Short mmCIF file of C-alpha atoms in Angstrom, two decimals:
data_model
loop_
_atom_site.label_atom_id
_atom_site.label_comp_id
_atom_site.label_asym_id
_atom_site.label_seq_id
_atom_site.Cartn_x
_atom_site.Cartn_y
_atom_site.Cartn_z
CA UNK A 286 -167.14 -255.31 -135.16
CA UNK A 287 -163.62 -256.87 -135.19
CA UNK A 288 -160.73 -255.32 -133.58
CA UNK A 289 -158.25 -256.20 -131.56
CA UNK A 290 -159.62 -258.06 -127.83
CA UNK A 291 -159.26 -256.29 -124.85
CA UNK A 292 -158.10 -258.31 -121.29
CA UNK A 293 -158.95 -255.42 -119.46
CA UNK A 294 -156.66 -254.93 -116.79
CA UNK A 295 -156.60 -251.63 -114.96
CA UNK A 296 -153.14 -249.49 -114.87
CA UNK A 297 -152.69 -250.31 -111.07
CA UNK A 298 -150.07 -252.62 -109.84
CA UNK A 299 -151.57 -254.29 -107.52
CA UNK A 300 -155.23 -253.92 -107.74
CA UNK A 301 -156.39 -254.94 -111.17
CA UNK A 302 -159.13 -256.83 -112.81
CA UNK A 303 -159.72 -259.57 -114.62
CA UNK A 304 -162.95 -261.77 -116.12
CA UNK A 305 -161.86 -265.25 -115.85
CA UNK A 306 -161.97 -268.08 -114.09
CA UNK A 307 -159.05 -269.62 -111.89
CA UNK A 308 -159.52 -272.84 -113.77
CA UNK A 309 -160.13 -272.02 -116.93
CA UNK A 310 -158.91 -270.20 -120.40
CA UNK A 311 -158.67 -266.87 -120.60
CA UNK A 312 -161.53 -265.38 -123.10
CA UNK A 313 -159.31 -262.31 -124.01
CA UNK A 314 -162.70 -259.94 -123.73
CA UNK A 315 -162.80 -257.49 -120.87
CA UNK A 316 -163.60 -254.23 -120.76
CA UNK A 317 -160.77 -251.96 -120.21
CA UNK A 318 -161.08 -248.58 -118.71
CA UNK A 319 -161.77 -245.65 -120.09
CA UNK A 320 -158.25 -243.72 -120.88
CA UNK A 321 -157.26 -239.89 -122.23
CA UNK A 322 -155.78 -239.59 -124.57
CA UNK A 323 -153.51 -236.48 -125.91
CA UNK A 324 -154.57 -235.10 -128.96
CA UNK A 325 -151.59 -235.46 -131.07
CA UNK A 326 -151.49 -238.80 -129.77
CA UNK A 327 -154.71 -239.33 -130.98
CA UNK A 328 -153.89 -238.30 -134.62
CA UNK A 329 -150.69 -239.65 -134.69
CA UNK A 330 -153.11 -243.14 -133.92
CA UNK A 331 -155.05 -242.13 -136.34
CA UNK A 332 -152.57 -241.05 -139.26
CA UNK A 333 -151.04 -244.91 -138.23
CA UNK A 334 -154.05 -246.77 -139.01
CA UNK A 335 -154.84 -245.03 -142.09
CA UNK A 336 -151.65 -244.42 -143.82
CA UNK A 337 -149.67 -248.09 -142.84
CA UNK A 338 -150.95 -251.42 -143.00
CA UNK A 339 -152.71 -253.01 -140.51
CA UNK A 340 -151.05 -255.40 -138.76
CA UNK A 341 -153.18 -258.47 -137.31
CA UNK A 342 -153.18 -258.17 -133.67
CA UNK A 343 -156.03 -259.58 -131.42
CA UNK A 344 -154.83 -257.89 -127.82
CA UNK A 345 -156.06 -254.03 -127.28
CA UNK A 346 -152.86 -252.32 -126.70
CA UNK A 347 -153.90 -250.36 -123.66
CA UNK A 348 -154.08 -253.67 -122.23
CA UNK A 349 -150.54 -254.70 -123.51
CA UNK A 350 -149.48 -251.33 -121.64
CA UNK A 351 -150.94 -252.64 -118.48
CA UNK A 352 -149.52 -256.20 -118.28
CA UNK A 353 -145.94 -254.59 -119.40
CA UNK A 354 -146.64 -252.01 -116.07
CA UNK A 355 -147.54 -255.21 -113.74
CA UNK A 356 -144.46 -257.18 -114.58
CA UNK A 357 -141.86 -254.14 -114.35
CA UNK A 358 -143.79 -253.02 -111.03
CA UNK A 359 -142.49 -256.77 -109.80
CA UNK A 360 -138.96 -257.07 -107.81
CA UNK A 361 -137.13 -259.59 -110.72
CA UNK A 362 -135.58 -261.76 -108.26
CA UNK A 363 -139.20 -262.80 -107.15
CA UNK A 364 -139.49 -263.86 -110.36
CA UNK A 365 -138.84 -267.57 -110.49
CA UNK A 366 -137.63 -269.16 -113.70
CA UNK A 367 -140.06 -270.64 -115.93
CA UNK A 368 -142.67 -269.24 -113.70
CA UNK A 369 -146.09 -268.08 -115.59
CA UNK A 370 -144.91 -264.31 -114.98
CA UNK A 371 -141.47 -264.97 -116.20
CA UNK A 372 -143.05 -266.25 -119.48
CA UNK A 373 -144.68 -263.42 -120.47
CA UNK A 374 -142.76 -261.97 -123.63
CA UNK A 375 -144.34 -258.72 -125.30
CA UNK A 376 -142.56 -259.85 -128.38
CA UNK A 377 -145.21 -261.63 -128.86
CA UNK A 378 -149.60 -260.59 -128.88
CA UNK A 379 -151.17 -262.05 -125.85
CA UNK A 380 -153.89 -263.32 -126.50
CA UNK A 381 -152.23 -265.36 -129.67
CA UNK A 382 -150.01 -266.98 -127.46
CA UNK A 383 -152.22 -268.16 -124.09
CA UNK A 384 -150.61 -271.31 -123.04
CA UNK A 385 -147.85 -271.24 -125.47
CA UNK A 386 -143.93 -271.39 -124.47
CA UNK A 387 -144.49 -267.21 -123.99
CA UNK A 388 -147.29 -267.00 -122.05
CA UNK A 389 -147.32 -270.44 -120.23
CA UNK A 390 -150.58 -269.60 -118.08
CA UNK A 391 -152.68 -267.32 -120.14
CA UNK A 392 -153.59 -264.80 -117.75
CA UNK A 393 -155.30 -267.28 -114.75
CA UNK A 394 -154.21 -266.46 -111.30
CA UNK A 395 -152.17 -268.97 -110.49
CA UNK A 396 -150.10 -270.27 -107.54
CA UNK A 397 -147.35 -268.61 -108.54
CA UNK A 398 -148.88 -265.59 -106.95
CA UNK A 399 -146.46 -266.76 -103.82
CA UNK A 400 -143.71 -265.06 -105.35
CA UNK A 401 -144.86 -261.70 -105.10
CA UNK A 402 -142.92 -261.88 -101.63
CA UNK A 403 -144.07 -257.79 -101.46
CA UNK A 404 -147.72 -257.78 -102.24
CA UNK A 405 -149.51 -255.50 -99.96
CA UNK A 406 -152.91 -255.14 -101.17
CA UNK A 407 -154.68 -257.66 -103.92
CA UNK A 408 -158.07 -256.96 -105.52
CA UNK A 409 -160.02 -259.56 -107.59
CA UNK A 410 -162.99 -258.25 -106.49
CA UNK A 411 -166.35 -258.67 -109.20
CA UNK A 412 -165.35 -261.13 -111.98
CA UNK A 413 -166.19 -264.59 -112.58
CA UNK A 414 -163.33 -266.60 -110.68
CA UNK A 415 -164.11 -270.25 -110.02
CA UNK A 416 -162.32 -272.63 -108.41
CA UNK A 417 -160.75 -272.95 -105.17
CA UNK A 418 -159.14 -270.29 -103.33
CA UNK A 419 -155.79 -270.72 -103.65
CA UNK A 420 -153.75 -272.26 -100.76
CA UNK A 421 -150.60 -270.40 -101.97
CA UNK A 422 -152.20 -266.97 -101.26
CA UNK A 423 -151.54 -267.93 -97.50
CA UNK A 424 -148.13 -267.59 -98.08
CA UNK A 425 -147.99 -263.76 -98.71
CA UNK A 426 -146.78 -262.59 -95.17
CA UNK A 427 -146.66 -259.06 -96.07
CA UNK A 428 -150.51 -259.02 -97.57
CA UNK A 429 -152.84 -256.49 -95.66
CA UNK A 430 -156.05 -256.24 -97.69
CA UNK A 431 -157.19 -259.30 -100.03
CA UNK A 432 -160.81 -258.94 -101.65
CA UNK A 433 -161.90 -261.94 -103.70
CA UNK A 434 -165.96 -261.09 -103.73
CA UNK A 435 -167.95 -261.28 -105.97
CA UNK A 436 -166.74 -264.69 -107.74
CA UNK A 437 -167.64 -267.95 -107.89
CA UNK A 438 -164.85 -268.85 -105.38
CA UNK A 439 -166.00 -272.58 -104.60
CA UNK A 440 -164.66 -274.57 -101.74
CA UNK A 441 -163.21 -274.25 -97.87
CA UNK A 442 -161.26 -271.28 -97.15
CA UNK A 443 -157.80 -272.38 -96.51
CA UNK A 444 -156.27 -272.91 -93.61
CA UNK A 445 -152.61 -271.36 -94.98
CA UNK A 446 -154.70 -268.10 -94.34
CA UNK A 447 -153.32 -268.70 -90.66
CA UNK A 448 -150.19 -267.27 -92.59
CA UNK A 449 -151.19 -263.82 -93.42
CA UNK A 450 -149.68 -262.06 -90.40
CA UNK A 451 -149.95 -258.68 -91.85
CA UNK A 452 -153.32 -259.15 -93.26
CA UNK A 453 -155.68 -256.19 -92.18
CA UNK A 454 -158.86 -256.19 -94.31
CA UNK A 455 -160.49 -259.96 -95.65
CA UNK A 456 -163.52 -259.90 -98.23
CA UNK A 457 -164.58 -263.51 -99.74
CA UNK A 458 -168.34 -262.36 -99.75
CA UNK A 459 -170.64 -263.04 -102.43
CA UNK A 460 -168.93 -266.30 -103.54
CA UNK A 461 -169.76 -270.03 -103.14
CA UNK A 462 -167.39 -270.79 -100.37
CA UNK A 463 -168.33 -273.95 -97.78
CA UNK A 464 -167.11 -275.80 -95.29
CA UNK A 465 -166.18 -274.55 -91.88
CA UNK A 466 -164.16 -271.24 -91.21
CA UNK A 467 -160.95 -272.17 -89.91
CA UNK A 468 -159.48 -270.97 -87.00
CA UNK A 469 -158.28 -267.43 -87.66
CA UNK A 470 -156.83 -265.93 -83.95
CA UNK A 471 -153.01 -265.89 -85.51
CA UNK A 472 -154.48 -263.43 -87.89
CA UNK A 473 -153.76 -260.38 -84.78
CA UNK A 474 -153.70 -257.98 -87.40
CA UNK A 475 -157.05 -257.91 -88.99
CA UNK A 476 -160.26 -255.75 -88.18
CA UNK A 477 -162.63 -256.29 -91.32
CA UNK A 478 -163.86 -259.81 -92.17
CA UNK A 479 -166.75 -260.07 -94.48
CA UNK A 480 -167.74 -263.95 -95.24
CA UNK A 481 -171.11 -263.19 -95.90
CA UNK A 482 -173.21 -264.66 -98.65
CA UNK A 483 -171.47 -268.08 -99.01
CA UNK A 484 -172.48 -271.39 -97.98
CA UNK A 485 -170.09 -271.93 -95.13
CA UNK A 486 -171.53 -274.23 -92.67
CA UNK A 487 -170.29 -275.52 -89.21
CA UNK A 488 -169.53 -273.68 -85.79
CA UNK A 489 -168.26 -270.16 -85.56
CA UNK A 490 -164.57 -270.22 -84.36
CA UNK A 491 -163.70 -270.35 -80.72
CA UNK A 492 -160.98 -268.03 -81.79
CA UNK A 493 -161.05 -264.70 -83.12
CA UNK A 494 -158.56 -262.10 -83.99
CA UNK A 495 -158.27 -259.63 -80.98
CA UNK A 496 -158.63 -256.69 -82.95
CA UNK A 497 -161.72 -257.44 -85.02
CA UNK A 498 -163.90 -254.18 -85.52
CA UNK A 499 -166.04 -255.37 -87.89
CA UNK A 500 -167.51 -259.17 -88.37
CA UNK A 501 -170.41 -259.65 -91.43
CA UNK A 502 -171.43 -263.72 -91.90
CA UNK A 503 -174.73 -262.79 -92.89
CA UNK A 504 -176.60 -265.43 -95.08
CA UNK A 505 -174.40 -268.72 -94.72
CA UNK A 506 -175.46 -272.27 -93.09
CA UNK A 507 -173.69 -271.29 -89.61
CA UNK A 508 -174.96 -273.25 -86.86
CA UNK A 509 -174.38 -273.80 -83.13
CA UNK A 510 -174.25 -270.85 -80.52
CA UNK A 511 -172.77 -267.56 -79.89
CA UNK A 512 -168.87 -268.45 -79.06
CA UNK A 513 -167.59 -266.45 -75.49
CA UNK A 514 -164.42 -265.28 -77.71
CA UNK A 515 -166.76 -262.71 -78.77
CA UNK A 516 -166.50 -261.06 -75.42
CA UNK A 517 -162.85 -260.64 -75.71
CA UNK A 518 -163.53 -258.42 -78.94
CA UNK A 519 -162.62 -254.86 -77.35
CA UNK A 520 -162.98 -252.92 -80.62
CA UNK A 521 -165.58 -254.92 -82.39
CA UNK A 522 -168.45 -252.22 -83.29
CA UNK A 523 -170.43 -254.47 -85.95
CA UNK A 524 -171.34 -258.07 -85.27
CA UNK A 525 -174.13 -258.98 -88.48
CA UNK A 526 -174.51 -263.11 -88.44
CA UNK A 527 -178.56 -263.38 -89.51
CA UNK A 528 -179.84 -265.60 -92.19
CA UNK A 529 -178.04 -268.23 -90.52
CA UNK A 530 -179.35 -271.76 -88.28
CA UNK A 531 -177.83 -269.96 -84.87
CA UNK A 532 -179.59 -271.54 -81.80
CA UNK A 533 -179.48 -270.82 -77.81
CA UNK A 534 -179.78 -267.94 -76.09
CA UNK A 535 -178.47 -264.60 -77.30
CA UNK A 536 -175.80 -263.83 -74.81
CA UNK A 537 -175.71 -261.28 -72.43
CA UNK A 538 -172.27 -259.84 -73.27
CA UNK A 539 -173.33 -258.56 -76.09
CA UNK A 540 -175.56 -256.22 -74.44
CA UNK A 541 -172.91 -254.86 -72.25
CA UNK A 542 -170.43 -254.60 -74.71
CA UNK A 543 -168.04 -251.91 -74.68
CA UNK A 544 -167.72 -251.07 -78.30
CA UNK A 545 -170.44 -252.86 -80.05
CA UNK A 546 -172.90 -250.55 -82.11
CA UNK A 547 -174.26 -252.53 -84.38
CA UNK A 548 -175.79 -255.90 -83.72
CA UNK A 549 -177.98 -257.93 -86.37
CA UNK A 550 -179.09 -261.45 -85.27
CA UNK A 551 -181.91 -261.72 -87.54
CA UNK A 552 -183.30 -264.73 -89.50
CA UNK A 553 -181.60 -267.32 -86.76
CA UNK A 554 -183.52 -269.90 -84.27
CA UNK A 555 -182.35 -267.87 -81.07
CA UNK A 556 -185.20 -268.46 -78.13
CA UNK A 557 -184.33 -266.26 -75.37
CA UNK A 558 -182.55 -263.51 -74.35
CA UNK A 559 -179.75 -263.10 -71.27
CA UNK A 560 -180.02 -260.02 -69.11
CA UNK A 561 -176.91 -257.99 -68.71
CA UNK A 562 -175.78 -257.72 -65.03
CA UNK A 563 -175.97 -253.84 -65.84
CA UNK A 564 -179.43 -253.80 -67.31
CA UNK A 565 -177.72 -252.33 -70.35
CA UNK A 566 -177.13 -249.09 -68.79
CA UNK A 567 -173.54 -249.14 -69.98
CA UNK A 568 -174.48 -250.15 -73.36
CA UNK A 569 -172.97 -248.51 -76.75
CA UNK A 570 -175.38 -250.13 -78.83
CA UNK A 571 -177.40 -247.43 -81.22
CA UNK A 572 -178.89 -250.68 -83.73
CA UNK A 573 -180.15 -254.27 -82.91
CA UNK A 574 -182.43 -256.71 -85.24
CA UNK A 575 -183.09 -259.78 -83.47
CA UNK A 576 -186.19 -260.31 -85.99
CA UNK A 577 -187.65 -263.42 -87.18
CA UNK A 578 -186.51 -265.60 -84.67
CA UNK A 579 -187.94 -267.77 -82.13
CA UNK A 580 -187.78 -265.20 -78.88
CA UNK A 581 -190.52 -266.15 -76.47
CA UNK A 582 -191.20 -264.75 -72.90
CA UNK A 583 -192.20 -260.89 -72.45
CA UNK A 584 -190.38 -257.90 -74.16
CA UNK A 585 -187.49 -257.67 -71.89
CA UNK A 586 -187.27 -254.76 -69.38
CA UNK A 587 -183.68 -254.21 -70.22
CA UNK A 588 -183.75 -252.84 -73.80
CA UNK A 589 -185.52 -249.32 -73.19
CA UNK A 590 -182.63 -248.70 -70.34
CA UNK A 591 -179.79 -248.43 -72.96
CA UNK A 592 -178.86 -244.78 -73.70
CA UNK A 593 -178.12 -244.87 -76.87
CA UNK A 594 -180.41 -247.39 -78.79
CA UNK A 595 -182.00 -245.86 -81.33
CA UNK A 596 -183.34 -248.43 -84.01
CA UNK A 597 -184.76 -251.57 -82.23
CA UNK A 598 -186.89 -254.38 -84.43
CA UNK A 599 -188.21 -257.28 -82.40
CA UNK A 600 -190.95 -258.52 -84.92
CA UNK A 601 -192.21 -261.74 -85.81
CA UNK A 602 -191.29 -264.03 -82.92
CA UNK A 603 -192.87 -265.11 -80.21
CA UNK A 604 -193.27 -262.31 -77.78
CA UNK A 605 -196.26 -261.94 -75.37
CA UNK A 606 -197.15 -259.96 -72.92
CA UNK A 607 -198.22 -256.53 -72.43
CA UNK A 608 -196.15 -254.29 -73.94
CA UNK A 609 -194.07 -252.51 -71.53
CA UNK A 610 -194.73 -248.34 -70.69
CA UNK A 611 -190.93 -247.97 -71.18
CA UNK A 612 -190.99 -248.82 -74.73
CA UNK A 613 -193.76 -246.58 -75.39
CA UNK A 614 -192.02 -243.50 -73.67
CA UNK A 615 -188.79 -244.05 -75.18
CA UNK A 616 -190.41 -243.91 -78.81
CA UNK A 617 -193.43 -240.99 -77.45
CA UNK A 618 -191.47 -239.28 -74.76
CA UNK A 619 -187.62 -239.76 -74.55
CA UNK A 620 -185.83 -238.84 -70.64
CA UNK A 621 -183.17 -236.04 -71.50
CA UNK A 622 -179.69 -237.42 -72.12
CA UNK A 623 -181.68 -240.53 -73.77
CA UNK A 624 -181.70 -241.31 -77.26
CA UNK A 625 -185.34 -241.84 -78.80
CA UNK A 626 -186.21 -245.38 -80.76
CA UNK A 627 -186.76 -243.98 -84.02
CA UNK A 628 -187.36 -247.33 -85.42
CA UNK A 629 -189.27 -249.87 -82.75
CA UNK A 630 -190.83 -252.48 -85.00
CA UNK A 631 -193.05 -255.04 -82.40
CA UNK A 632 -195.24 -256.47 -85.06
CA UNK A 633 -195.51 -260.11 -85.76
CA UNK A 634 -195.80 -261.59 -82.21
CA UNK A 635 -198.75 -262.38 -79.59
CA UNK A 636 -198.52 -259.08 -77.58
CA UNK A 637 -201.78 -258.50 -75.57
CA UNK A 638 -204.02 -255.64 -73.69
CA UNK A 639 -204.36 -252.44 -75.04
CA UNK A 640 -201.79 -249.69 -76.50
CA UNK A 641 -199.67 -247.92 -74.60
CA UNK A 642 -201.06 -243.94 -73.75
CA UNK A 643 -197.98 -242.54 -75.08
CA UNK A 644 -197.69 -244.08 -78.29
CA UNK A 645 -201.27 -242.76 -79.04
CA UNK A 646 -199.74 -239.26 -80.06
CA UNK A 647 -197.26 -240.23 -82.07
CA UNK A 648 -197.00 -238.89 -85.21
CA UNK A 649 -196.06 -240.71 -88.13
CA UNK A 650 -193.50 -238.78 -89.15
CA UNK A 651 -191.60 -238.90 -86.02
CA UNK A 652 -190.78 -242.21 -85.56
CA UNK A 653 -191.13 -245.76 -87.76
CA UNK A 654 -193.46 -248.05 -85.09
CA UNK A 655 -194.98 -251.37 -86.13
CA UNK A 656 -197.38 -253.21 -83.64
CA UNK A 657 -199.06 -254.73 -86.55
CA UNK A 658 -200.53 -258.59 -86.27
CA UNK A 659 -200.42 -259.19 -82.73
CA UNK A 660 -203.37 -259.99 -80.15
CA UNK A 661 -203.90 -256.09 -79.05
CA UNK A 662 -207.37 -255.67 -78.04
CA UNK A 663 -207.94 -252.82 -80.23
CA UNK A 664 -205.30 -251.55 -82.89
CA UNK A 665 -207.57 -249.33 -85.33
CA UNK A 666 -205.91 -248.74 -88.95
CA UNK A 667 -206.30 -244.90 -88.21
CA UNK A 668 -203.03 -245.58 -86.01
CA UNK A 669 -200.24 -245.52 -87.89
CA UNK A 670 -198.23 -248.38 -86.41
CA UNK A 671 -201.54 -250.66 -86.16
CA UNK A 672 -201.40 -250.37 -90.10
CA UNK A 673 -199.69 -253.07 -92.56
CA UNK A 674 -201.73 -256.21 -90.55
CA UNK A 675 -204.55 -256.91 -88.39
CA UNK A 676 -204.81 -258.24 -84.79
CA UNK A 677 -204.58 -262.02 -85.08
CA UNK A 678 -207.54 -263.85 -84.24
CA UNK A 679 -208.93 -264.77 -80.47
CA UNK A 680 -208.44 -268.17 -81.49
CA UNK A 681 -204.99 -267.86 -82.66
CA UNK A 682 -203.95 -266.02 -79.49
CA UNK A 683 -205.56 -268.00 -77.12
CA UNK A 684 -204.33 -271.23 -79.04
CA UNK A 685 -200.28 -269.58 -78.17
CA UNK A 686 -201.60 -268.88 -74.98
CA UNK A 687 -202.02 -265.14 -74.98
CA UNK A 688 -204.33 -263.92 -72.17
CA UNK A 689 -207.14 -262.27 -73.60
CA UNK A 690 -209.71 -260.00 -71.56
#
């Protein structure tokens, strides 16, 4: 059906939406937003279209509406002259003048974005933006939440980003950005940063901001170690950085830390584990994946001993060992004061000698266990947490090096 195209901005000043790319011409077909509409509004629309002549006009005008609201909601004198904002002229139909004298830029986001000196929060979040990220964004001093997800944001991030002093809350996941992260510790007012699902490469920065709370990098091409600088992090609470190439030793600060909740190393190359002078005692930890690595050495003594770890998955690495009585009790038999493991997933490694008496009456709906394709001497199906694998073979074990009775 033909009508008039609709760019499909939403009514908000400073959060709206667009489908197109940073680099390219506008198609003129978004979606706009469901609106109300007023009854006699709606036959006064109504008596208009049937009564008058149509008029030839290719822009929806609830989208007019909304591009007249985000130019008046701009201070004037940040307006430069000849700018593409300062072109726009309603006098005329959008999407019948892109790239004319009237609307100079279509409706890309350009670099002129700098001028919007009092920008507080901007969402481009889900469209199809390609491109690079534009260095001119850097310059908005008074920013405090940008969210470009979701794109097809190509590229390095940056490094005017040092610029956004007041910047609180960064989300460039889901994109195509590479390249190293730059160094971000000017940034001493942000506590969300979400880079995950990109192709950024390189070493994690040696500087942080102070106040970080939460840090996501999941899925990227980071290599290298653990930086110290993450030590410093008083606040941080969620620390997520698997699917990466991470090597070394997981540190033993994180184990100790006095905030972190949340840690998810998974999908790395990490070989050993450091033991916190406190054996984790201290620990505010309730969740930590260190799955599919390369861990090697017995299950470490340390882990059971922190009071509030609830959800702990070591699987397929390279544990052996017995597995220790503490584990078992803290999934079976919790101390009072202590938080169960509700989750204790062991499967996947070369674990030896026989189960553990307290795991033996555990129910299945009481806790998620997984001891599944290991070198146990005897893990029946009729257990629960034997199901999902078998045992590997002698020969397999014994090849790793497993002592088998």
């Amino acid at each position: 059906m033909n009508g008039p195209r609709s760019l499909g901005f939403s009514p908000s000043l400073l959060h709206f939406k667009m489908n197109f790319p940073f680099t390219s011409q506008s198609h003129c077909e978004i979606k706009m937003a469901t609106s109300k509409f007023f009854l006699s509004s709606l036959l006064l629309l109504l008596f208009v279209h049937g009564v008058l002549p149509r008029a030839e006009s290719k822009t929806y005008w609830g989208d007019v509406d909304a591009l007249k609201q985000l130019k008046n909601g701009v201070q004037p004198n940040s307006v430069s002259p000849g700018s593409c904002l300062g072109s726009w002229d309603f006098t005329f139909d959008p999407c019948d003048s892109l790239f004319s004298e009237r609307f100079t830029c279509g409706f890309r986001i350009p670099g002129s974005l700098s001028n919007l000196t009092r920008l507080t929060r901007l969402g481009l979040s889900r469209n199809a933006f390609s491109g690079e990220v534009p260095a001119s964004i850097g310059s908005l001093s008074t920013l405090e939440e940008l969210y470009l997800d979701n794109n097809n944001l190509q590229g390095p991030i940056p490094p005017t980003f040092n610029g956004l002093g007041s910047l609180k809350r960064l989300e460039i996941q889901s994109n195509n950005i590479s390249g190293e992260l730059p160094e971000l510790g000017s940034l001493k007012n942000l506590y969300f940063l979400d880079a995950s699902n990109n192709v950024i490469s390189g070493y994690l920065p040696t500087t942080l901001p102070p106040f970080l709370v939460q840090i996501s990098m999941r899925n990227n091409m980071i290599e290298g170690t653990i930086p110290p600088s993450l030590k410093y992090l008083n606040l941080l609470q969620v620390l997520d950085l698997s699917h990466n190439k991470l090597t070394g030793s997981v540190p033993y600060f994180l184990f100790n830390h006095p905030s972190l909740q949340q840690l998810t190393l998974a999908f790395n190359s990490f070989d050993s584990l450091q033991a916190p002078s406190n054996l984790g005692t201290q620990s505010e930890l309730i969740a930590v994946d260190l799955s599919n690595n390369e861990l090697q050495g017995w299950l470490p003594p340390f882990l059971p001993l922190m009071p509030k770890l609830s959800a702990l998955s070591m699987e397929n690495n390279k544990f052996s060992g017995m597995i220790p009585i503490q584990y078992a009790l803290r999934a079976a038999l919790p101390a009072s004061g202590i938080a169960p493991f509700a989750r204790l997933l062991l499967g996947g490694n070369y674990l030896f000698g026989p189960i553990p008496g307290p795991l033996l009456v555990l129910k299945p709906d009481t806790a998620n266990v997984s001891l599944a394709d290991n070198c146990l001497i005897r893990c029946p199906s009729r257990f629960f947490f034997c199901q999902g694998a078998d045992q590997k073979s002698l020969m397999e074990c014994k090849s790793f090096g497993s002592v088998i009775p």
